[in-house]
PDB file of C-alpha atoms and ligand atoms in Angstrom:
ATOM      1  CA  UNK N   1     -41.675 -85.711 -10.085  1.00  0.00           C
ATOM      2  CA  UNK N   2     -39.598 -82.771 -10.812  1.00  0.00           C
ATOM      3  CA  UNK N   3     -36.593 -81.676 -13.478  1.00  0.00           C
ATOM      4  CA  UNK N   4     -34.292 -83.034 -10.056  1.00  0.00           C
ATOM      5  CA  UNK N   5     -35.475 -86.479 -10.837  1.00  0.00           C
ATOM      6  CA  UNK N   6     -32.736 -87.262 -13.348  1.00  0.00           C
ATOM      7  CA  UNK N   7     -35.350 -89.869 -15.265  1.00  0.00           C
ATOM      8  CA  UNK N   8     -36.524 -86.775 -16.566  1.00  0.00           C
ATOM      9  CA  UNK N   9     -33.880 -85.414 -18.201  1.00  0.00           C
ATOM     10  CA  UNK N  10     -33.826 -82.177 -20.524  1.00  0.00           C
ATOM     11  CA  UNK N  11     -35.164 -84.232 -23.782  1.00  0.00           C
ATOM     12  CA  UNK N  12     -38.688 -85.046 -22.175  1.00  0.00           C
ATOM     13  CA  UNK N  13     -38.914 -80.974 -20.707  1.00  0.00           C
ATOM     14  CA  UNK N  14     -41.570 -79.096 -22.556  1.00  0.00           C
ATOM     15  CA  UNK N  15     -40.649 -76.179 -24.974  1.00  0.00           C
ATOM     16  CA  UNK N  16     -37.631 -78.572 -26.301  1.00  0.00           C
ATOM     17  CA  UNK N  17     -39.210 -80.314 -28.894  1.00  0.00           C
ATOM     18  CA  UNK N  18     -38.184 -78.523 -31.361  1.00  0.00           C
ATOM     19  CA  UNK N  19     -34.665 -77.705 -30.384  1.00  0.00           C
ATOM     20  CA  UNK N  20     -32.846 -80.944 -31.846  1.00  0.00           C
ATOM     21  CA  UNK N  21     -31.938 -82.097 -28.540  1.00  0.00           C
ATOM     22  CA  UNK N  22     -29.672 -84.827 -28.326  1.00  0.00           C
ATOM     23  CA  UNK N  23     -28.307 -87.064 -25.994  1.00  0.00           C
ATOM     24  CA  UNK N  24     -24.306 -87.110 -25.244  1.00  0.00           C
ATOM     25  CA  UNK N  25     -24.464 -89.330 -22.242  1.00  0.00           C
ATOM     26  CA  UNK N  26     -26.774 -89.520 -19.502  1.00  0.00           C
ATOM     27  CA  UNK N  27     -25.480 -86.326 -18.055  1.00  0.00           C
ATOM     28  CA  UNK N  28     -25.230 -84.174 -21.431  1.00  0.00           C
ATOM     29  CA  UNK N  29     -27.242 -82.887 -23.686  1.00  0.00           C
ATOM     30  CA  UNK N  30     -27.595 -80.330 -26.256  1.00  0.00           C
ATOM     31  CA  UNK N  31     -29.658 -78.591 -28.542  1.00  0.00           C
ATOM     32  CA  UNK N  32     -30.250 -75.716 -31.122  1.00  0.00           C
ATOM     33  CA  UNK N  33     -31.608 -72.075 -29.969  1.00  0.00           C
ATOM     34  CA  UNK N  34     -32.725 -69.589 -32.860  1.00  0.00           C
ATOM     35  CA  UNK N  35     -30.556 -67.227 -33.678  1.00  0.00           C
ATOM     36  CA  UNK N  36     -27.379 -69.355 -32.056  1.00  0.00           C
ATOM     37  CA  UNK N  37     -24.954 -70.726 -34.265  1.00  0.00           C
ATOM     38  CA  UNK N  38     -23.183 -72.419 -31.904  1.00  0.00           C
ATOM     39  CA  UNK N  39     -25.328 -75.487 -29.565  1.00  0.00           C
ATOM     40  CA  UNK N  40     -26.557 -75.051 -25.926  1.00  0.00           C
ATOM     41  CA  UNK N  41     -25.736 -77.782 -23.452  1.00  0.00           C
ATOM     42  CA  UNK N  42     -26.985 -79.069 -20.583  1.00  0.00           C
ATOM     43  CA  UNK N  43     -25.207 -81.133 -18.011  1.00  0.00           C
ATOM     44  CA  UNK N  44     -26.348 -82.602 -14.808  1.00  0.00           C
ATOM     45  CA  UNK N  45     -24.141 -80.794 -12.634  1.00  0.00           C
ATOM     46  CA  UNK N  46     -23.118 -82.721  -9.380  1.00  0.00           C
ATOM     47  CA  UNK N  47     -21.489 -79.630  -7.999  1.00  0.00           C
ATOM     48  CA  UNK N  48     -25.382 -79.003  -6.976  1.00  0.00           C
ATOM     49  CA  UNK N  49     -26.422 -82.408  -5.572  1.00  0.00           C
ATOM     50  CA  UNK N  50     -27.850 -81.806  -1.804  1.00  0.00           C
ATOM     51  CA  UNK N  51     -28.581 -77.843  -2.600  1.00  0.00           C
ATOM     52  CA  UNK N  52     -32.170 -77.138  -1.806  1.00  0.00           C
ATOM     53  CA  UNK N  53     -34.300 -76.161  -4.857  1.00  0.00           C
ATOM     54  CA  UNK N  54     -35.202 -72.629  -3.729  1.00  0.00           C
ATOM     55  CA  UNK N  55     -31.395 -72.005  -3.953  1.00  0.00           C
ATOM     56  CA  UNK N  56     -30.802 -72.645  -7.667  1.00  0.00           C
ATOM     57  CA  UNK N  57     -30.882 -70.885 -10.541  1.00  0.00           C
ATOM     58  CA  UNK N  58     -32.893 -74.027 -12.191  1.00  0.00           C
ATOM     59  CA  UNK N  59     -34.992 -76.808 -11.294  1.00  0.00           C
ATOM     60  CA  UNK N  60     -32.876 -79.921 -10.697  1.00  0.00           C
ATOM     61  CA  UNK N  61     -29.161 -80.571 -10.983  1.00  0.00           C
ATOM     62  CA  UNK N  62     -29.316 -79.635 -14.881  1.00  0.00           C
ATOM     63  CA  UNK N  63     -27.434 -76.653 -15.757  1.00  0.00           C
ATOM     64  CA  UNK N  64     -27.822 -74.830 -19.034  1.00  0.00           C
ATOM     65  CA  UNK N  65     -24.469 -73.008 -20.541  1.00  0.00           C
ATOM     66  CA  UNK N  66     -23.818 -71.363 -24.238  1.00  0.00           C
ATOM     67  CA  UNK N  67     -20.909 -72.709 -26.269  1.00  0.00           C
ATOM     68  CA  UNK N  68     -20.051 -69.456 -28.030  1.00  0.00           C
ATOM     69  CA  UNK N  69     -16.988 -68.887 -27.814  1.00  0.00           C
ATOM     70  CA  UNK N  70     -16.330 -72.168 -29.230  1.00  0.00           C
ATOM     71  CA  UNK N  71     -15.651 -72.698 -33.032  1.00  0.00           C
ATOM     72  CA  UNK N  72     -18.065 -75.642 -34.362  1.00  0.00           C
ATOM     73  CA  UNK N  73     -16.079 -77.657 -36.829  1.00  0.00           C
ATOM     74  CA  UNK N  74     -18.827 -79.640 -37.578  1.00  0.00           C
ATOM     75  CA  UNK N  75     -22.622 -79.369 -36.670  1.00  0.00           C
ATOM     76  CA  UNK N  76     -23.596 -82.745 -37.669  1.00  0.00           C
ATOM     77  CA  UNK N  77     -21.840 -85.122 -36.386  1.00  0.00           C
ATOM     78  CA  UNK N  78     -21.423 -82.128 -33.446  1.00  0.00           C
ATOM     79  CA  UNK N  79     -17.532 -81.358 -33.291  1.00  0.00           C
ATOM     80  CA  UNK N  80     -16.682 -77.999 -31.034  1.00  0.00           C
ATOM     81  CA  UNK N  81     -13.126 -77.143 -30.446  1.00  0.00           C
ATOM     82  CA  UNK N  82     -11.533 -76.245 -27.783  1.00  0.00           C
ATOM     83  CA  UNK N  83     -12.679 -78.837 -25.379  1.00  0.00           C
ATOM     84  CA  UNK N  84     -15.516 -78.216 -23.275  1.00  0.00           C
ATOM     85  CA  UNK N  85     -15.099 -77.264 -19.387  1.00  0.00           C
ATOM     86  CA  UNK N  86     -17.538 -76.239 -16.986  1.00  0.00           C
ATOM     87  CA  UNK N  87     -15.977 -74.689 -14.093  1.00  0.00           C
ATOM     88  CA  UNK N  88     -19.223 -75.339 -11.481  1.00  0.00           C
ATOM     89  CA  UNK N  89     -18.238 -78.990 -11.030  1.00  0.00           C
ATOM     90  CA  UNK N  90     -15.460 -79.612 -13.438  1.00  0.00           C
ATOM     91  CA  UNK N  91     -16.832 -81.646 -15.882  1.00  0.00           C
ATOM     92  CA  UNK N  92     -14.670 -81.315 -18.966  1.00  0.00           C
ATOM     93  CA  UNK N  93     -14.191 -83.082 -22.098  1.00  0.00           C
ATOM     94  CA  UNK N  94     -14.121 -82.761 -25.679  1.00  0.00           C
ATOM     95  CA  UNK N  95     -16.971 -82.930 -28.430  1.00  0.00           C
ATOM     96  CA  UNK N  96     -15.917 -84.675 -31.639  1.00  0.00           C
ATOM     97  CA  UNK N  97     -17.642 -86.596 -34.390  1.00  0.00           C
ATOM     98  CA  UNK N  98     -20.797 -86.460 -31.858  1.00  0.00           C
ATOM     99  CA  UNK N  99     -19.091 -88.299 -28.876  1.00  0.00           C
ATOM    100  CA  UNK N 100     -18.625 -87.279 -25.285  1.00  0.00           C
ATOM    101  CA  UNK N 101     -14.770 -87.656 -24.401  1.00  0.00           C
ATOM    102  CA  UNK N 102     -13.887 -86.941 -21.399  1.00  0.00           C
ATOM    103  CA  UNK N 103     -10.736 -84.713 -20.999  1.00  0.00           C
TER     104      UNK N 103
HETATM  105 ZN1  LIG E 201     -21.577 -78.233 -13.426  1.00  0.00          ZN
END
C-alpha cells in the first residue's frame, strides 16, 4: 500500500506528526512547517489520476502547495483570504472559520 492508496492520506505519512495536520475534507489537508507563517496544504489532486508513479513529482495523487501569498486572518479556526485555487486540477474554494467551501 502506497501514498496513491487514498486510505492513507497525508495525516498517517511519517515525518507529519508533528506538523498539526488537519483534515479539511477527505481531499484536503494542511499543516504547519517551521519557519512558515502561513499553512501548507495538501490536496488529492485528480488532475493526476491514471499518471504512472515514475511520472510524478510525489507518491500518489496528493500534491503539496505553500499558501504564502495568502494573508491568514485567523490561524485557529484556519481563515486564509483570497480563496484558494490550484490551477493543476482546479480545485478552488475558500478557507474560513476552518471549513472547506468550495468556490
Ligand atoms: Zn491539483
Amino acid at each position: 500500500m502506497g501514498y496513491a492508496d487514498r486510505s492513507r492520506p497525508p495525516s498517517e505519512w511519517p515525518g507529519l506528526e508533528t506538523s498539526g495536520l488537519t483534515t479539511l475534507t477527505d481531499d484536503i489537508y494542511y499543516g504547519w512547517l517551521e519557519h512558515e507563517a502561513n499553512p501548507i496544504f495538501w490536496h488529492w489532486c485528480v488532475a493526476l489520476e491514471g499518471v504512472p508513479e515514475d511520472r510524478k513529482v510525489h507518491e500518489g495523487c496528493w500534491v503539496a502547495a505553500g499558501a504564502s501569498a495568502h494573508r491568514l486572518v485567523s490561524r485557529e479556526p484556519l481563515h486564509l483570504e483570497p480563496s484558494l485555487l490550484w490551477r493543476c486540477c482546479g480545485l478552488h474554494g475558500f478557507v474560513r472559520n476552518g471549513v472547506w467551501a468550495p468556490a
